[in-house]
C-alpha atoms as a printed R data frame, in Angstrom:
    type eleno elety resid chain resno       x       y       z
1   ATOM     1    CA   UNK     A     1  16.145 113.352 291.478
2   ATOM     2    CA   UNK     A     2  16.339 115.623 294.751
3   ATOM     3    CA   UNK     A     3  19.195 114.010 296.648
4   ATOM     4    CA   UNK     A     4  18.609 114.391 300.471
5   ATOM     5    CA   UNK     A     5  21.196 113.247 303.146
6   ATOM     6    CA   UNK     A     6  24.867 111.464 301.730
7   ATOM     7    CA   UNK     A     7  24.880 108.927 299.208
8   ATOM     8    CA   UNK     A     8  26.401 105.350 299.714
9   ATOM     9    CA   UNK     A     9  28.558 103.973 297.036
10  ATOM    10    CA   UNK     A    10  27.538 100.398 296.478
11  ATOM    11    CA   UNK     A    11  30.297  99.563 294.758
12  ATOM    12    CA   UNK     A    12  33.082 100.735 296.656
13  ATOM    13    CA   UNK     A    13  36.453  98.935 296.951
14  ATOM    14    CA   UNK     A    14  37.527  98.149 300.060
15  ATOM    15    CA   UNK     A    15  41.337  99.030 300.522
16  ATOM    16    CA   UNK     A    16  42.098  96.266 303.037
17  ATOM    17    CA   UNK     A    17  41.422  92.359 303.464
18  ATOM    18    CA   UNK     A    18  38.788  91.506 306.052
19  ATOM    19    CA   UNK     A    19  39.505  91.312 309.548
20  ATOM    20    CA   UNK     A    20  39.237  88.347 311.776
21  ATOM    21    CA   UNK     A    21  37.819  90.054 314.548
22  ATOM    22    CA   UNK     A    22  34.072  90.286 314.422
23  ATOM    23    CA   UNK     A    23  33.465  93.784 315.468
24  ATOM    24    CA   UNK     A    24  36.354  94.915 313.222
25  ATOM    25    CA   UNK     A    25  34.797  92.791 310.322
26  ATOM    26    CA   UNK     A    26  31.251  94.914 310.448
27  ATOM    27    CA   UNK     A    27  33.643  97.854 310.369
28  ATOM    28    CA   UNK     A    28  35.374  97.239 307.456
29  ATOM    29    CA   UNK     A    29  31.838  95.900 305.110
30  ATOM    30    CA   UNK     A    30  30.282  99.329 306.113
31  ATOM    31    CA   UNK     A    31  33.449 101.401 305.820
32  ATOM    32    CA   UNK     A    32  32.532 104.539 303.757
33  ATOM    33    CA   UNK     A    33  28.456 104.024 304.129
34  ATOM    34    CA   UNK     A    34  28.554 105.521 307.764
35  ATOM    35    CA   UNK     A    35  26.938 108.814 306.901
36  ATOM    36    CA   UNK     A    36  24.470 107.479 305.227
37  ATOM    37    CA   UNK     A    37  23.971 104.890 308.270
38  ATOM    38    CA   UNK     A    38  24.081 108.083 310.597
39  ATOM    39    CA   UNK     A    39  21.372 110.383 308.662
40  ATOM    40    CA   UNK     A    40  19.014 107.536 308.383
41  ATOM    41    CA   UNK     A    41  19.502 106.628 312.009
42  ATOM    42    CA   UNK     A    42  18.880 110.034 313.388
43  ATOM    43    CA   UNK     A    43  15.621 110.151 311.320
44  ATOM    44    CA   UNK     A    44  13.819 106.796 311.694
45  ATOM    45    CA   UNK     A    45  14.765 107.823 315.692
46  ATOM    46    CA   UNK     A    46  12.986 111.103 315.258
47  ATOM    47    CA   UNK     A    47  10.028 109.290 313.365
48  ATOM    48    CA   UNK     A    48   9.832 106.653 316.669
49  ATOM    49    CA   UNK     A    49  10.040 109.521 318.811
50  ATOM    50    CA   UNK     A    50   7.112 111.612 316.979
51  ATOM    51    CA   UNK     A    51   4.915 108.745 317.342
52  ATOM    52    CA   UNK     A    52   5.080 109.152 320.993
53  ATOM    53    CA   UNK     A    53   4.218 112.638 320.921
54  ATOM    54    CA   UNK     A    54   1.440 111.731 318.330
55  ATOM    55    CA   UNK     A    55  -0.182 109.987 321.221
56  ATOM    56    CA   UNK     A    56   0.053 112.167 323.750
57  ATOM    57    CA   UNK     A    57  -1.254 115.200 321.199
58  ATOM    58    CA   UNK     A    58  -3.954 112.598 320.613
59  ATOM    59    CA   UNK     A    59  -4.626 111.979 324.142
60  ATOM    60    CA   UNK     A    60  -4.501 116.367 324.998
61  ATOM    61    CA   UNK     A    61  -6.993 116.755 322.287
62  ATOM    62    CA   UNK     A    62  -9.473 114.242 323.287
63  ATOM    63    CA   UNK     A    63  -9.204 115.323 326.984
64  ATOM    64    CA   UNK     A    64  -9.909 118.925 326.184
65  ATOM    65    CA   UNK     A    65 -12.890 117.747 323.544
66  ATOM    66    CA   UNK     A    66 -14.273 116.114 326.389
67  ATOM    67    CA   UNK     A    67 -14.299 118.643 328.944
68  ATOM    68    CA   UNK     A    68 -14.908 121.927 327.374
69  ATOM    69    CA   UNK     A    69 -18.382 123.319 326.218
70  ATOM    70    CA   UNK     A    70 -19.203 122.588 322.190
71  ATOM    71    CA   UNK     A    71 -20.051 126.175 321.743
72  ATOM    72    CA   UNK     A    72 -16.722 127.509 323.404
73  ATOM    73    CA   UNK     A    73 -14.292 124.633 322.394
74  ATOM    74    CA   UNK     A    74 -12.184 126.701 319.604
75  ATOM    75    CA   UNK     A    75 -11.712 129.710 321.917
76  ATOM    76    CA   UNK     A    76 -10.371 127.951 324.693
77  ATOM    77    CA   UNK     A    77  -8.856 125.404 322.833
78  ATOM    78    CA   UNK     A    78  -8.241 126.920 319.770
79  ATOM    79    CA   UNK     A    79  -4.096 126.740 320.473
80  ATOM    80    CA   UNK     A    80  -4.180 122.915 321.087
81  ATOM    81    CA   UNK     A    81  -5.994 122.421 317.973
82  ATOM    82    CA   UNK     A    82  -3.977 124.717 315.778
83  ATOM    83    CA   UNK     A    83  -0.958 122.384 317.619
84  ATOM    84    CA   UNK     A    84  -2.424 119.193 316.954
85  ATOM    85    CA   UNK     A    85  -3.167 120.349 312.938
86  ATOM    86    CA   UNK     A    86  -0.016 121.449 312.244
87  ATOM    87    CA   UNK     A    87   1.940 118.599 313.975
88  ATOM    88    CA   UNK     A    88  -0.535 115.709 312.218
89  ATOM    89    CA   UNK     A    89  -0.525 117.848 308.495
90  ATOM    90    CA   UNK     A    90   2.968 118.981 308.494
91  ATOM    91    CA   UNK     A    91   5.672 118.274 311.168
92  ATOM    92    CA   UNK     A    92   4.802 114.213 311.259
93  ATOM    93    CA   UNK     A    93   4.600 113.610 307.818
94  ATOM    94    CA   UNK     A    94   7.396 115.472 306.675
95  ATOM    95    CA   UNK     A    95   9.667 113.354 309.539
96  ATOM    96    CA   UNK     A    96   8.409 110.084 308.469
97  ATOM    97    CA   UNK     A    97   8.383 110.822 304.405
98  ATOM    98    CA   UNK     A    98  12.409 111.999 305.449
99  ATOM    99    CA   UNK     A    99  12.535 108.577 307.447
100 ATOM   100    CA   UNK     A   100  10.578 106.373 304.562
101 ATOM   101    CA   UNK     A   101  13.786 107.888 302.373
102 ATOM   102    CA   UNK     A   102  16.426 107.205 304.139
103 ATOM   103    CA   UNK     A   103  15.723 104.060 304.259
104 ATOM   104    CA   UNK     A   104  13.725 103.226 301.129
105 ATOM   105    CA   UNK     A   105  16.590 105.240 299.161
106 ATOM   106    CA   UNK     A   106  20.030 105.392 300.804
107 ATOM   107    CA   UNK     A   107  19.896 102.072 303.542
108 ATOM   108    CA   UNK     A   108  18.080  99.574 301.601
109 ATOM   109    CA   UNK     A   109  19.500  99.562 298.007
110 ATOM   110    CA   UNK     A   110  22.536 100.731 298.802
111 ATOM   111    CA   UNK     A   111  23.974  98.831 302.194
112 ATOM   112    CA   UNK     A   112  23.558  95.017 301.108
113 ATOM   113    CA   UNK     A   113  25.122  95.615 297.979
114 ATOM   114    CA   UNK     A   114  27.883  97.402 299.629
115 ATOM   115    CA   UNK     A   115  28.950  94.506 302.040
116 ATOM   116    CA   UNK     A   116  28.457  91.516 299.049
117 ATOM   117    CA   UNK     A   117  30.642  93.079 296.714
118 ATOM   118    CA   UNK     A   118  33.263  93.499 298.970
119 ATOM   119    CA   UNK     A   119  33.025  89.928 300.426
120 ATOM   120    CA   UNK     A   120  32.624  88.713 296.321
121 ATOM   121    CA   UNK     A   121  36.132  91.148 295.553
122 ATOM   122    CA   UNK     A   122  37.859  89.439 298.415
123 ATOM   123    CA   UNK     A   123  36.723  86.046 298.171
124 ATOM   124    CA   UNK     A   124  36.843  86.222 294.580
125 ATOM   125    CA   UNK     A   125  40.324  88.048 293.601
């Protein structure tokens, strides 16, 4: 498998008891998964972000379809359309299939298991 982005141990010890202090406490169950956190962050942001723009590419398209001639559309529009093709068949999916793995991949399997086995170690012995 291609790994992309850090890896989260789930397993990880933690080298400390729990805090009391609630801030501190979320701190210590994520300690060491913080990359991971980080790159998947910066990505589903990026995704959120490229939905905006997918609007207003949307919105630039349908304006220009709307005004130009049929017969002269691609010449005078031809930049906006080569624009809006390789944002919609390239630059947005490849942002949201690096988004869908981050957290399909790293986050999700990885996090949960992360915080309950150090809560189980600790409460456990």
């Amino acid at each position: 498998m291609i790994v992309l982005g850090p890896r989260i141990a789930p397993f990880r010890k933690a080298e400390t008891a729990p805090p009391s202090g609630t801030v501190a406490f979320f701190a210590w169950a994520v300690k060491g998964a913080w990359a991971g956190m980080i790159w998947a962050t910066f990505w589903s942001c990026l995704a959120g972000s490229l939905e905006a723009i997918s609007a207003t590419i949307l919105g630039d398209l349908v304006d220009a379809a709307s005004t130009a001639h049929p017969a002269e559309f691609l010449t005078t529009h031809g930049a906006l359309v080569a624009w809006f093709l390789g944002f919609y068949l390239v630059a947005r999916p490849v942002v949201l299939g690096l988004n869908t793995y981050g957290l399909s991949l790293i986050i999700e399997p990885n996090l949960f298991p992360l915080i309950l086995s150090r809560l189980h170690r600790w409460t456990l012995g």
